[in-house]
PDB file of C-alpha atoms in Angstrom:
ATOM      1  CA  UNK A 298     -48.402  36.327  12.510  1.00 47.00           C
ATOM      2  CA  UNK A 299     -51.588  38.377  12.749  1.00 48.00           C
ATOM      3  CA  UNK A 300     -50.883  39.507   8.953  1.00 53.00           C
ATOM      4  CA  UNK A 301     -50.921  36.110   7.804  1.00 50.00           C
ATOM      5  CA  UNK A 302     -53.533  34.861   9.174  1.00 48.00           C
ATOM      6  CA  UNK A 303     -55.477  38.064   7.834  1.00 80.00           C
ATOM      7  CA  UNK A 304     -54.399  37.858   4.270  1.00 88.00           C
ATOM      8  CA  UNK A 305     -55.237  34.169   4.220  1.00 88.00           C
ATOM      9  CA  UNK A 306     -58.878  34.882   5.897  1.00 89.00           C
ATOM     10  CA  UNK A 307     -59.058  37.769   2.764  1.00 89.00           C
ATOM     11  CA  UNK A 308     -57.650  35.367   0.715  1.00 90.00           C
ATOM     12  CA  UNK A 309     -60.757  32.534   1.453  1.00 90.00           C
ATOM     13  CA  UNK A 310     -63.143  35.339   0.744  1.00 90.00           C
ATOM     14  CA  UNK A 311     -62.306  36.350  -2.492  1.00 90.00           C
ATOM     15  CA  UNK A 312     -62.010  32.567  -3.341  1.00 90.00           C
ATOM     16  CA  UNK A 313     -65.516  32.188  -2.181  1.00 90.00           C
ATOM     17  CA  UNK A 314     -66.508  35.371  -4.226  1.00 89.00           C
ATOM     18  CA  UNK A 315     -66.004  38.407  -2.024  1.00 87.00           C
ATOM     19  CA  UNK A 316     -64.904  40.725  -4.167  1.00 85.00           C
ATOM     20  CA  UNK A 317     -63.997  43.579  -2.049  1.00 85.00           C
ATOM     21  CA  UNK A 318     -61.965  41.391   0.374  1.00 87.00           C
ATOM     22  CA  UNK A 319     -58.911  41.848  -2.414  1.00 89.00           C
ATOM     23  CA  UNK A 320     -59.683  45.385  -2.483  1.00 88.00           C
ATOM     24  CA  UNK A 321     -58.315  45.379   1.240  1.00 89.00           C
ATOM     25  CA  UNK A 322     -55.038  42.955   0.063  1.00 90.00           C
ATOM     26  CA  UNK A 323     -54.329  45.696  -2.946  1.00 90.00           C
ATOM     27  CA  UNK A 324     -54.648  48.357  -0.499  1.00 90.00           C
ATOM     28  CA  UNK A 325     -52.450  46.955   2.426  1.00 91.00           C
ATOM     29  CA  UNK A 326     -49.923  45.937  -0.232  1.00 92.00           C
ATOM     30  CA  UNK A 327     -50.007  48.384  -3.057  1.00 92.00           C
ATOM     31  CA  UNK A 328     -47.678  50.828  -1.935  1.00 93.00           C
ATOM     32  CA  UNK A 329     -45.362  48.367  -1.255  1.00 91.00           C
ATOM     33  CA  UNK A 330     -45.714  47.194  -4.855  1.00 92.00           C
ATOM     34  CA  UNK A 331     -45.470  50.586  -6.581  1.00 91.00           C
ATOM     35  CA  UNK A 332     -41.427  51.067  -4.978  1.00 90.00           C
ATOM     36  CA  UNK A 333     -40.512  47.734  -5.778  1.00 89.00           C
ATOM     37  CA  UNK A 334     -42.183  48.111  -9.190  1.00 90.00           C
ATOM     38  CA  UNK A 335     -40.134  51.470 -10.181  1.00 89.00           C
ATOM     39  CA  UNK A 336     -36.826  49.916  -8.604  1.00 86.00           C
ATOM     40  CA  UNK A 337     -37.147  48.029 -12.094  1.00 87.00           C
ATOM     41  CA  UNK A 338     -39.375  50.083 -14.626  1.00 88.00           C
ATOM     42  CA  UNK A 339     -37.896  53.906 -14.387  1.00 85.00           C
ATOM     43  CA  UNK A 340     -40.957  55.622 -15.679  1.00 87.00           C
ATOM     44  CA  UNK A 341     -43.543  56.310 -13.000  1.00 88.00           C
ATOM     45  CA  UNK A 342     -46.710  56.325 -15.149  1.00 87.00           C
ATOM     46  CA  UNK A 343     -45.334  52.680 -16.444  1.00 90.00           C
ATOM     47  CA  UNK A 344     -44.496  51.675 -13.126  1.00 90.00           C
ATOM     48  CA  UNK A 345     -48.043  52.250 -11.880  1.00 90.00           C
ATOM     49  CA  UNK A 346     -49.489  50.399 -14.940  1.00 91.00           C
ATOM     50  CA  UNK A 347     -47.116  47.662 -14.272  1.00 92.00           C
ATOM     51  CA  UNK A 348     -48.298  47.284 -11.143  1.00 92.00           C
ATOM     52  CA  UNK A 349     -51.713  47.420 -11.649  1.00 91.00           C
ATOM     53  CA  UNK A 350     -51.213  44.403 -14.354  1.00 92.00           C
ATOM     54  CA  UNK A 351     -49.561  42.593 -11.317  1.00 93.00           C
ATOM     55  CA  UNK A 352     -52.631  42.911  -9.372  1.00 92.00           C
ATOM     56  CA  UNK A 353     -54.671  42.015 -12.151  1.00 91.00           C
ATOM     57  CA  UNK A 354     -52.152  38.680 -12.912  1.00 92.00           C
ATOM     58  CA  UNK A 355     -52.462  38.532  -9.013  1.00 92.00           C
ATOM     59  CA  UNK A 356     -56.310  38.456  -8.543  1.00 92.00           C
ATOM     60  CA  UNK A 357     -56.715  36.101 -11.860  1.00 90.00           C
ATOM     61  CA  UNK A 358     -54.081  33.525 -10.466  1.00 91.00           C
ATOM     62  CA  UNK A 359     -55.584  33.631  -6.640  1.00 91.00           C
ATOM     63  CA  UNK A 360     -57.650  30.605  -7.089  1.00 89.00           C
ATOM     64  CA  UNK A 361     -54.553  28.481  -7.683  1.00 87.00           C
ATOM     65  CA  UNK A 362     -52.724  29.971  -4.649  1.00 88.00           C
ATOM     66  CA  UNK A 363     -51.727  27.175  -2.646  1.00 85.00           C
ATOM     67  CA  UNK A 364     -50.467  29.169   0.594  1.00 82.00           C
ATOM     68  CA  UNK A 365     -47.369  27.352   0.183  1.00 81.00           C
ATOM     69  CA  UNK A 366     -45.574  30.894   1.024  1.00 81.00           C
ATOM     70  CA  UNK A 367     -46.896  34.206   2.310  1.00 86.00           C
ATOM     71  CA  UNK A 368     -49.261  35.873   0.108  1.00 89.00           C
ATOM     72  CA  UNK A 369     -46.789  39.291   0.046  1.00 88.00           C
ATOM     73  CA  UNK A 370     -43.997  36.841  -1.196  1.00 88.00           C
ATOM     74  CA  UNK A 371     -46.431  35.199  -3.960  1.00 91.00           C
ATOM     75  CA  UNK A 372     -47.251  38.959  -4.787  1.00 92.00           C
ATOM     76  CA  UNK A 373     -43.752  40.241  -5.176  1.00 90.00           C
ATOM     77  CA  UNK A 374     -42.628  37.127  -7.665  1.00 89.00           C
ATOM     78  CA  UNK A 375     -45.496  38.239  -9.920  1.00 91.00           C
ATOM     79  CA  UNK A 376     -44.865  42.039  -9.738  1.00 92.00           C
ATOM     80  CA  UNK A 377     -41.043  41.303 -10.384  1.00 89.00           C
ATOM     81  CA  UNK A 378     -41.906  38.888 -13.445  1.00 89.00           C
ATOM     82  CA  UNK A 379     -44.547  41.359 -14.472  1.00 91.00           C
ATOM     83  CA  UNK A 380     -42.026  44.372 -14.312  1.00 90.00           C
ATOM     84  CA  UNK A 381     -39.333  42.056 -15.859  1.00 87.00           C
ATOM     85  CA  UNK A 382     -41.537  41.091 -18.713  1.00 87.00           C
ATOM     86  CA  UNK A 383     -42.287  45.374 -19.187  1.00 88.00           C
ATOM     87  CA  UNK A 384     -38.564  45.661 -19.356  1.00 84.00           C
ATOM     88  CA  UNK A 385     -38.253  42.885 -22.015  1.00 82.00           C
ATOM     89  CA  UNK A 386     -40.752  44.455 -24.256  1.00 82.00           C
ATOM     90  CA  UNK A 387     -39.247  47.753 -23.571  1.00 78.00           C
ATOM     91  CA  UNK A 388     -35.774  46.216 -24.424  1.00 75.00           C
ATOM     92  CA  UNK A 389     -36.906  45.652 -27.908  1.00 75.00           C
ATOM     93  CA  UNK A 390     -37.975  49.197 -28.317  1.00 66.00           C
ATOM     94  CA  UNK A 391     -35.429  51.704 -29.498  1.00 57.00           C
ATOM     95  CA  UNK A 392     -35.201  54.073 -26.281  1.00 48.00           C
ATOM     96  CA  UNK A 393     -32.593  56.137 -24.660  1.00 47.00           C
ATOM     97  CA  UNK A 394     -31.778  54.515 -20.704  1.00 47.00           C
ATOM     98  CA  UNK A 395     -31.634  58.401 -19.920  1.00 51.00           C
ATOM     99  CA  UNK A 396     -32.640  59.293 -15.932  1.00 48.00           C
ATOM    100  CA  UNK A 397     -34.992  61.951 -15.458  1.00 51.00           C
ATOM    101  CA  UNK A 398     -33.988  64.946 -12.991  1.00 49.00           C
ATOM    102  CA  UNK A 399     -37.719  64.325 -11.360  1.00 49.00           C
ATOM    103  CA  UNK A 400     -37.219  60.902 -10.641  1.00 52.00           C
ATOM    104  CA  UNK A 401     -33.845  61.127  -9.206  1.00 49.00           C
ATOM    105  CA  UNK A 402     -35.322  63.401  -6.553  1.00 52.00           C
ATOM    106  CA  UNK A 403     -37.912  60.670  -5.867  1.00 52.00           C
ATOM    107  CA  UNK A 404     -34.813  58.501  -4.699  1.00 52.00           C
ATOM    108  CA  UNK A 405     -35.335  57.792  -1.126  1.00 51.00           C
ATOM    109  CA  UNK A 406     -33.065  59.957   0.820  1.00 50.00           C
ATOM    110  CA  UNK A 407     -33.156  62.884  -1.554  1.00 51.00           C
ATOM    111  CA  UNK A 408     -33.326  65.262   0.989  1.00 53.00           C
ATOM    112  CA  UNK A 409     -30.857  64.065   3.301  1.00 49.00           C
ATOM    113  CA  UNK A 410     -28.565  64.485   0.088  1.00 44.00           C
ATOM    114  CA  UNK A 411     -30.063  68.316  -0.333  1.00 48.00           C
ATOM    115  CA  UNK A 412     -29.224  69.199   3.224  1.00 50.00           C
ATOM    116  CA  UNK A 413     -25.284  69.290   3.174  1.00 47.00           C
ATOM    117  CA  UNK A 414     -25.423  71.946   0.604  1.00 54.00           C
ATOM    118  CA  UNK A 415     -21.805  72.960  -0.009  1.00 67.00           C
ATOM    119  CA  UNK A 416     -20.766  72.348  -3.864  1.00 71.00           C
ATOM    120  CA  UNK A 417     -18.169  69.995  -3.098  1.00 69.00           C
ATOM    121  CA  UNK A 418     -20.611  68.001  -1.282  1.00 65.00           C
ATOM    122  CA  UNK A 419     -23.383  68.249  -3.493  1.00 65.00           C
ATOM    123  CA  UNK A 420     -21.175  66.914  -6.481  1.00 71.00           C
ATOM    124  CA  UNK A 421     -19.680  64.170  -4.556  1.00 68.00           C
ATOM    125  CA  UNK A 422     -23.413  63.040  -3.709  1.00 72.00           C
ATOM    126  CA  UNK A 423     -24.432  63.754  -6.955  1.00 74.00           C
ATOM    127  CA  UNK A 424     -21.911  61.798  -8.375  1.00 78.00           C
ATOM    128  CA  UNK A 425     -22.191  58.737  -6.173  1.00 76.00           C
ATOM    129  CA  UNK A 426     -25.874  58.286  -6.675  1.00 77.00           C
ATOM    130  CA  UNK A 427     -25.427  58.281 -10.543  1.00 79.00           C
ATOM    131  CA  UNK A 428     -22.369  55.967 -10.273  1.00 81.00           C
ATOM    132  CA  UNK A 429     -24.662  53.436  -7.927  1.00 81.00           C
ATOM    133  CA  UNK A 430     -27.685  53.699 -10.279  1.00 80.00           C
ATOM    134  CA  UNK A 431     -25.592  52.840 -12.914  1.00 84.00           C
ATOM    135  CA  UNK A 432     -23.851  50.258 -11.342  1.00 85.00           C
ATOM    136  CA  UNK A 433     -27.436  48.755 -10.266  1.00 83.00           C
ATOM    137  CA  UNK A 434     -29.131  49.157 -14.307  1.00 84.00           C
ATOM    138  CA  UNK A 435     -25.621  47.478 -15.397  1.00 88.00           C
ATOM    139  CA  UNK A 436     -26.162  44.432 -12.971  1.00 89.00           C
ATOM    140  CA  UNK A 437     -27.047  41.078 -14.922  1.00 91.00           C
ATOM    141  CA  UNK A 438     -31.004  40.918 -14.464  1.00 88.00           C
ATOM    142  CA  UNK A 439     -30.657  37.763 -11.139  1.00 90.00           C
ATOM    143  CA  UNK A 440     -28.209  40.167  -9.855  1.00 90.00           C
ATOM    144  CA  UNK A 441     -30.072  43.196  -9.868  1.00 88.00           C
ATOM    145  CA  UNK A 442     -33.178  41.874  -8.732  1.00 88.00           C
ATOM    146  CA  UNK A 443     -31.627  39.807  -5.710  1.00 90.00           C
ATOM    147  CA  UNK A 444     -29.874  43.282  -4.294  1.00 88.00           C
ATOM    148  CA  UNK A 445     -33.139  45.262  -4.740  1.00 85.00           C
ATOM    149  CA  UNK A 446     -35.330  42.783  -3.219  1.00 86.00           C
ATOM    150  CA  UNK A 447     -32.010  42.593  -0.425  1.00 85.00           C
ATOM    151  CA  UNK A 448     -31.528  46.567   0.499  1.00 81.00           C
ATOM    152  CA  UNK A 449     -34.292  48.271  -1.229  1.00 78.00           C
ATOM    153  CA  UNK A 450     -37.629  45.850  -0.139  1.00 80.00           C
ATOM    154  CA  UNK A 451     -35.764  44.499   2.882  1.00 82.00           C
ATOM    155  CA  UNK A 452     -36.379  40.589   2.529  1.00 84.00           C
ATOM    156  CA  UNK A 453     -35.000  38.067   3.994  1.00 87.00           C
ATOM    157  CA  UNK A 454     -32.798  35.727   2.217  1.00 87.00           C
ATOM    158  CA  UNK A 455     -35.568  33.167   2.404  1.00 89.00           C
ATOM    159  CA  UNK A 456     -38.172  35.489   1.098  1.00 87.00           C
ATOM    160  CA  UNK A 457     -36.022  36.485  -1.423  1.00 89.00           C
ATOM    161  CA  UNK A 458     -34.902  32.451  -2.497  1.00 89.00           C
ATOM    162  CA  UNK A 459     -39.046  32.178  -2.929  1.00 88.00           C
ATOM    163  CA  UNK A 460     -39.277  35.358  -4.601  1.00 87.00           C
ATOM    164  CA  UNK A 461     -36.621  34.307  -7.655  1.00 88.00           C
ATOM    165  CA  UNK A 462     -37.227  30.672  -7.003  1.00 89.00           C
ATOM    166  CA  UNK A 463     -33.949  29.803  -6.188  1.00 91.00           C
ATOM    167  CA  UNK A 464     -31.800  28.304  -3.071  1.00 92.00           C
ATOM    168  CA  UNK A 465     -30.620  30.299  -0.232  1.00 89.00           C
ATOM    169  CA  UNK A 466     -27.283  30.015  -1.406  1.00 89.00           C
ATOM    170  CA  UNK A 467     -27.625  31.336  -4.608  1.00 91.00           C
ATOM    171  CA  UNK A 468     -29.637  34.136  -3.144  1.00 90.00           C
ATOM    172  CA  UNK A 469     -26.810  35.011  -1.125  1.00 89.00           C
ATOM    173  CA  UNK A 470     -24.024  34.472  -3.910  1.00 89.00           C
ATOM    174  CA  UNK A 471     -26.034  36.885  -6.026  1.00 90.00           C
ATOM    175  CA  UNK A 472     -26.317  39.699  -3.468  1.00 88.00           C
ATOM    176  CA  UNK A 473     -22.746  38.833  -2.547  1.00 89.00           C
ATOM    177  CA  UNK A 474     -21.987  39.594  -6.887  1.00 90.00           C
ATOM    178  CA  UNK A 475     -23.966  42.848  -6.705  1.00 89.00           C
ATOM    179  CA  UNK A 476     -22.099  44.512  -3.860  1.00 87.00           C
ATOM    180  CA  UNK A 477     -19.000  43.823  -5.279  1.00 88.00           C
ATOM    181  CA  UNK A 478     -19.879  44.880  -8.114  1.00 89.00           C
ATOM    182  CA  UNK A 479     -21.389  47.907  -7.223  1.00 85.00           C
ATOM    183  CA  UNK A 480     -18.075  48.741  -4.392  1.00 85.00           C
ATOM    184  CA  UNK A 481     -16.027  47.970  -7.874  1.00 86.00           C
ATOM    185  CA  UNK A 482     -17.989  51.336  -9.060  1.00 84.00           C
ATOM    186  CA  UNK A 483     -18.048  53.141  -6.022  1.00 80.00           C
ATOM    187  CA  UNK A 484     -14.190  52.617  -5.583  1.00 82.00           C
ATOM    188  CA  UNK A 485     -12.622  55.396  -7.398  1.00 81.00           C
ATOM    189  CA  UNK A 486     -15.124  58.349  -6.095  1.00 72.00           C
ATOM    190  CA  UNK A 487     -14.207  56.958  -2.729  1.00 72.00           C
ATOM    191  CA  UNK A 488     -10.774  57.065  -2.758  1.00 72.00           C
ATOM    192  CA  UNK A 489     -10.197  61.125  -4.259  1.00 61.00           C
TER     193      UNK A 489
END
């Protein structure tokens, strides 16, 4: 509850022309941004830009924020529309969807999969985190963001419903679609 008030207190004084008070908001909430920005845009120097122009987008639109929902939950629509619009101008690009070694280690839990080092192990691992990140970038766009937003960011269905502007239910019909889809993956690596 503290938070809330806080970011609304920050919020009133950068509307009143306190510039530095958003400095604070970027700071308590940029991290947060940055991981949920590269869950959709791959490459880390464009996931940093992207989130930067979210910030930007962010401050630029604070004026109209009404406070109908928490400012974190305002933030994270903009950084997801902002990373989905990268992605869209990236689409029309010719590029490769190609993973780079470096930012597969970057996946949370990296070293958890280093420590069981036998071969066996290793390739099983190896092999389940490429078929779930495939399974993820294959996921129809509503999908993909519902389930990151879900197990990646931890929201709650309702923060996630104001995040994609949707009902609950969908929310949960799309998370619902993206597990099954991804177990549908997962199934034959499981079962060898």
């Amino acid at each position: 509850m503290a938070d809330k008030v806080t970011d609304k207190e920050l919020i009133e004084r950068v509307k009143n022309g306190e510039k530095a008070a958003y400095d604070l908001l970027v700071l308590k909430y940029q991290q947060r941004i940055i991981i949920l920005v590269s869950r959709f845009v791959r490459n880390q120097s464009d996931a940093l830009d992207v989130t930067q122009e979210a910030f930007i987008k962010a401050y630029r639109a604070l004026p109209n924020f009404r406070g109908d929902s928490a400012f974190y939950t305002w933030l994270y629509r903009i950084a997801v529309n902002t990373a989905k619009n990268h992605l869209a101008v990236q689409a029309r690009r010719p590029s490769g969807n190609n993973y780079d070694v470096s930012e597969i280690e970057q996946i949370e839990g990296a070293d958890a999969l280093k420590e069981q080092a036998t071969p066996e192990s290793l390739l099983l691992k190896d092999e389940l985190q490429a078929t779930v990140l495939k399974a993820i970038e294959d996921l129809p766009e509503d999908l993909k963001t519902a389930i990151m937003l879900r197990e990646i960011e931890g929201l709650s269905y309702e923060e996630i419903a104001s995040v994609m502007e949707c009902p609950i239910g969908t929310v949960r019909s799309r998370i619902f679609r993206a597990r099954e889809a991804i177990d549908h993956e997962m199934k034959p690596l499981l079962e060898n």
